[in-house]
mmCIF file of C-alpha atoms and ligand atoms in Angstrom:
data_model
loop_
_atom_site.group_PDB
_atom_site.id
_atom_site.type_symbol
_atom_site.label_atom_id
_atom_site.label_comp_id
_atom_site.label_asym_id
_atom_site.label_seq_id
_atom_site.Cartn_x
_atom_site.Cartn_y
_atom_site.Cartn_z
ATOM 1 C CA MET A 1 16.271 -126.109 -117.731
ATOM 2 C CA THR A 2 18.619 -126.521 -114.690
ATOM 3 C CA ASP A 3 20.066 -124.213 -112.079
ATOM 4 C CA ASP A 4 23.538 -125.078 -110.968
ATOM 5 C CA SER A 5 22.920 -123.889 -107.393
ATOM 6 C CA CYS A 6 19.826 -125.744 -106.973
ATOM 7 C CA VAL A 7 19.675 -128.977 -104.618
ATOM 8 C CA PHE A 8 16.651 -130.335 -106.437
ATOM 9 C CA CYS A 9 18.240 -129.920 -109.953
ATOM 10 C CA LYS A 10 21.078 -131.848 -108.405
ATOM 11 C CA ILE A 11 19.066 -134.521 -107.026
ATOM 12 C CA VAL A 12 16.937 -134.853 -110.316
ATOM 13 C CA ALA A 13 20.264 -135.065 -112.115
ATOM 14 C CA GLY A 14 21.586 -137.681 -109.705
ATOM 15 C CA GLU A 15 24.351 -135.596 -108.467
ATOM 16 C CA ILE A 16 23.368 -135.909 -104.779
ATOM 17 C CA PRO A 17 21.754 -138.763 -103.299
ATOM 18 C CA ALA A 18 17.918 -139.048 -102.449
ATOM 19 C CA ALA A 19 15.624 -141.783 -101.311
ATOM 20 C CA VAL A 20 13.688 -141.843 -104.792
ATOM 21 C CA VAL A 21 10.498 -143.726 -104.583
ATOM 22 C CA TRP A 22 9.132 -142.799 -108.130
ATOM 23 C CA ASP A 23 10.109 -141.016 -111.444
ATOM 24 C CA SER A 24 8.722 -140.065 -114.748
ATOM 25 C CA PRO A 25 9.871 -138.176 -117.832
ATOM 26 C CA TRP A 26 8.540 -134.978 -115.947
ATOM 27 C CA ALA A 27 9.033 -135.426 -112.249
ATOM 28 C CA VAL A 28 10.891 -137.385 -109.360
ATOM 29 C CA ALA A 29 9.479 -138.161 -106.031
ATOM 30 C CA PHE A 30 11.804 -138.676 -103.074
ATOM 31 C CA LEU A 31 11.567 -138.625 -99.219
ATOM 32 C CA ASP A 32 12.034 -135.226 -97.637
ATOM 33 C CA ILE A 33 15.066 -135.234 -95.542
ATOM 34 C CA ASN A 34 13.315 -133.465 -92.764
ATOM 35 C CA PRO A 35 9.883 -135.092 -92.859
ATOM 36 C CA ALA A 36 7.024 -133.468 -91.176
ATOM 37 C CA ALA A 37 5.905 -137.330 -90.717
ATOM 38 C CA PRO A 38 7.571 -140.312 -91.575
ATOM 39 C CA GLY A 39 6.894 -140.969 -95.477
ATOM 40 C CA HIS A 40 6.701 -137.239 -96.285
ATOM 41 C CA VAL A 41 7.462 -137.276 -100.085
ATOM 42 C CA LEU A 42 8.402 -134.463 -102.408
ATOM 43 C CA LEU A 43 7.207 -134.673 -105.820
ATOM 44 C CA VAL A 44 9.811 -132.443 -107.753
ATOM 45 C CA LEU A 45 9.318 -131.461 -111.463
ATOM 46 C CA ARG A 46 12.532 -132.558 -113.489
ATOM 47 C CA GLU A 47 12.676 -128.900 -114.916
ATOM 48 C CA HIS A 48 13.929 -125.789 -112.815
ATOM 49 C CA TYR A 49 11.017 -123.593 -112.530
ATOM 50 C CA GLU A 50 10.953 -121.385 -109.588
ATOM 51 C CA GLN A 51 7.444 -121.072 -108.882
ATOM 52 C CA LEU A 52 4.083 -122.742 -110.033
ATOM 53 C CA THR A 53 3.001 -119.593 -111.928
ATOM 54 C CA ALA A 54 5.873 -120.322 -114.471
ATOM 55 C CA VAL A 55 5.056 -123.705 -115.152
ATOM 56 C CA PRO A 56 3.473 -124.595 -118.470
ATOM 57 C CA GLY A 57 -0.123 -126.284 -117.773
ATOM 58 C CA SER A 58 0.774 -129.247 -120.129
ATOM 59 C CA LEU A 59 3.906 -130.025 -118.431
ATOM 60 C CA LEU A 60 2.156 -129.686 -115.004
ATOM 61 C CA SER A 61 -0.802 -132.054 -116.151
ATOM 62 C CA ALA A 62 1.795 -134.554 -117.349
ATOM 63 C CA ALA A 63 3.764 -134.438 -114.017
ATOM 64 C CA LEU A 64 0.812 -134.658 -111.790
ATOM 65 C CA GLY A 65 -0.943 -137.286 -113.888
ATOM 66 C CA GLU A 66 0.192 -140.094 -111.383
ATOM 67 C CA LEU A 67 -0.374 -138.127 -108.283
ATOM 68 C CA PRO A 68 -3.258 -139.996 -106.943
ATOM 69 C CA LYS A 69 -1.316 -143.359 -107.235
ATOM 70 C CA LEU A 70 1.612 -141.913 -105.577
ATOM 71 C CA ALA A 71 -0.525 -140.452 -102.829
ATOM 72 C CA GLN A 72 -2.387 -143.751 -102.521
ATOM 73 C CA ALA A 73 1.125 -145.571 -102.108
ATOM 74 C CA VAL A 74 2.385 -143.193 -99.389
ATOM 75 C CA ILE A 75 -0.786 -143.840 -97.445
ATOM 76 C CA SER A 76 -0.653 -147.572 -97.789
ATOM 77 C CA ALA A 77 2.977 -147.787 -97.083
ATOM 78 C CA THR A 78 2.643 -145.442 -93.990
ATOM 79 C CA GLY A 79 -0.738 -146.584 -92.871
ATOM 80 C CA ALA A 80 -1.657 -142.963 -92.511
ATOM 81 C CA GLN A 81 -5.288 -142.037 -91.973
ATOM 82 C CA GLY A 82 -5.058 -139.052 -94.330
ATOM 83 C CA LEU A 83 -2.730 -136.999 -96.449
ATOM 84 C CA ASN A 84 -1.781 -133.382 -97.017
ATOM 85 C CA LEU A 85 -0.885 -132.081 -100.515
ATOM 86 C CA LEU A 86 1.042 -128.666 -100.189
ATOM 87 C CA GLN A 87 2.881 -126.435 -102.539
ATOM 88 C CA ASN A 88 4.637 -123.481 -101.420
ATOM 89 C CA ASN A 89 5.292 -120.403 -103.516
ATOM 90 C CA GLY A 90 7.683 -117.560 -102.272
ATOM 91 C CA ARG A 91 9.457 -117.231 -99.133
ATOM 92 C CA VAL A 92 6.279 -115.670 -97.345
ATOM 93 C CA ALA A 93 4.468 -118.929 -98.219
ATOM 94 C CA GLY A 94 7.120 -121.024 -96.655
ATOM 95 C CA GLN A 95 9.032 -121.940 -99.823
ATOM 96 C CA VAL A 96 12.661 -122.612 -99.014
ATOM 97 C CA ILE A 97 13.953 -124.455 -102.187
ATOM 98 C CA PRO A 98 13.039 -122.137 -105.262
ATOM 99 C CA HIS A 99 12.269 -125.176 -107.408
ATOM 100 C CA VAL A 100 8.464 -126.317 -107.902
ATOM 101 C CA HIS A 101 7.522 -129.173 -105.794
ATOM 102 C CA PHE A 102 4.886 -130.786 -104.043
ATOM 103 C CA HIS A 103 4.576 -131.904 -100.463
ATOM 104 C CA LEU A 104 2.696 -135.295 -99.843
ATOM 105 C CA ILE A 105 2.296 -135.557 -95.942
ATOM 106 C CA PRO A 106 0.827 -138.524 -94.300
ATOM 107 C CA ARG A 107 -1.438 -137.355 -91.627
ATOM 108 C CA ASN A 108 -2.865 -139.309 -88.396
ATOM 109 C CA GLU A 109 -5.004 -138.488 -85.654
ATOM 110 C CA GLY A 110 -2.830 -136.668 -82.926
ATOM 111 C CA ASP A 111 0.292 -136.275 -85.225
ATOM 112 C CA ARG A 112 2.666 -133.223 -84.694
ATOM 113 C CA VAL A 113 1.888 -131.817 -88.037
ATOM 114 C CA THR A 114 0.499 -128.217 -88.331
ATOM 115 C CA VAL A 115 -1.112 -127.051 -91.369
ATOM 116 C CA GLY A 116 -3.539 -124.333 -90.967
ATOM 117 C CA TRP A 117 -4.807 -120.821 -90.709
ATOM 118 C CA ARG A 118 -7.180 -118.668 -89.004
ATOM 119 C CA GLN A 119 -10.276 -118.336 -91.006
ATOM 120 C CA GLY A 120 -11.581 -114.803 -91.778
ATOM 121 C CA THR A 121 -14.591 -113.230 -93.266
ATOM 122 C CA TYR A 122 -15.481 -110.726 -95.940
ATOM 123 C CA GLU A 123 -17.022 -107.597 -94.379
ATOM 124 C CA THR A 124 -19.835 -107.642 -97.094
ATOM 125 C CA PRO A 125 -21.048 -109.901 -99.810
ATOM 126 C CA GLU A 126 -20.166 -106.983 -102.030
ATOM 127 C CA GLU A 127 -16.431 -107.145 -100.970
ATOM 128 C CA MET A 128 -16.463 -110.914 -101.809
ATOM 129 C CA ASN A 129 -18.013 -110.311 -105.156
ATOM 130 C CA ARG A 130 -15.560 -107.461 -105.944
ATOM 131 C CA MET A 131 -12.570 -109.819 -105.072
ATOM 132 C CA ALA A 132 -14.147 -112.457 -107.275
ATOM 133 C CA GLU A 133 -14.550 -110.083 -110.142
ATOM 134 C CA ARG A 134 -10.827 -108.782 -109.786
ATOM 135 C CA ILE A 135 -9.615 -112.485 -110.073
ATOM 136 C CA ARG A 136 -12.011 -113.322 -113.111
ATOM 137 C CA ALA A 137 -10.696 -110.063 -114.842
ATOM 138 C CA ALA A 138 -7.166 -111.214 -114.216
ATOM 139 C CA LEU A 139 -7.703 -114.405 -115.840
ATOM 140 C CA ALA A 140 -9.597 -112.797 -118.868
ATOM 141 C CA GLY A 141 -6.397 -110.811 -119.447
ATOM 142 C CA ALA A 142 -4.007 -113.511 -119.057
HETATM 143 P P1 5GP B 201 9.744 -125.801 -99.314
HETATM 144 O O1 5GP B 201 9.705 -125.274 -97.914
HETATM 145 O O2 5GP B 201 10.713 -125.126 -100.109
HETATM 146 O O3 5GP B 201 8.238 -126.027 -99.680
HETATM 147 O O4 5GP B 201 10.206 -127.257 -98.872
HETATM 148 C C1 5GP B 201 11.582 -127.632 -99.150
HETATM 149 C C2 5GP B 201 11.702 -129.188 -98.664
HETATM 150 O O5 5GP B 201 12.898 -129.596 -99.173
HETATM 151 C C3 5GP B 201 11.801 -129.193 -97.030
HETATM 152 O O6 5GP B 201 10.752 -129.770 -96.389
HETATM 153 C C4 5GP B 201 13.224 -129.716 -96.894
HETATM 154 O O7 5GP B 201 13.275 -130.575 -95.715
HETATM 155 C C5 5GP B 201 13.499 -130.552 -98.151
HETATM 156 N N1 5GP B 201 14.969 -130.618 -98.378
HETATM 157 C C6 5GP B 201 15.857 -129.719 -98.465
HETATM 158 N N2 5GP B 201 16.990 -129.797 -98.918
HETATM 159 C C7 5GP B 201 16.736 -131.314 -99.063
HETATM 160 C C8 5GP B 201 17.882 -132.349 -99.463
HETATM 161 O O8 5GP B 201 18.843 -132.094 -99.801
HETATM 162 N N3 5GP B 201 17.258 -133.529 -99.806
HETATM 163 C C9 5GP B 201 15.925 -133.899 -99.408
HETATM 164 N N4 5GP B 201 15.531 -135.232 -99.645
HETATM 165 N N5 5GP B 201 14.940 -132.901 -99.225
HETATM 166 C C10 5GP B 201 15.457 -131.738 -98.867
HETATM 167 ZN ZN1 ZN B 202 16.269 -126.482 -109.645
#
């Protein structure tokens, strides 16, 4: 499954260049062209799925099987103190390229990377329980 207008499909197919660091039958990893920090890697599924929710679980398991090794390689190569793994779904969540990918972003004390949110609260324990129940029910109906 590919999309002719998708830049990541073109990179996976070797039609446009990228600084590839790893590849497997299921995924390709290359440097982000506009890195949040040096060594920012994108792990990109070979097949074109727009969002995570469409990806078969078995494919995702296979594609992510070597993620710990890739993350360690990014940390070792950059000398980073930590790493963020990010995956954006939908424009509202910051997704610009509609082809499932994971960001591996090396982190260091005092770096320029911002990943965050203001933490909220549930008004009552019941409200929290209702939310958990809605998600459990959605899973049961899936
Ligand atoms: P998103 O916002 O969709 O989660 O992330 C898309 C990422 O792809 C961005 O960080 C952007 O810098 C990167 N990107 C976009 N176009 C290209 C490209 O042609 N080559 C590479 N290597 N990265 C790209
Ligand atoms: Zn694509």
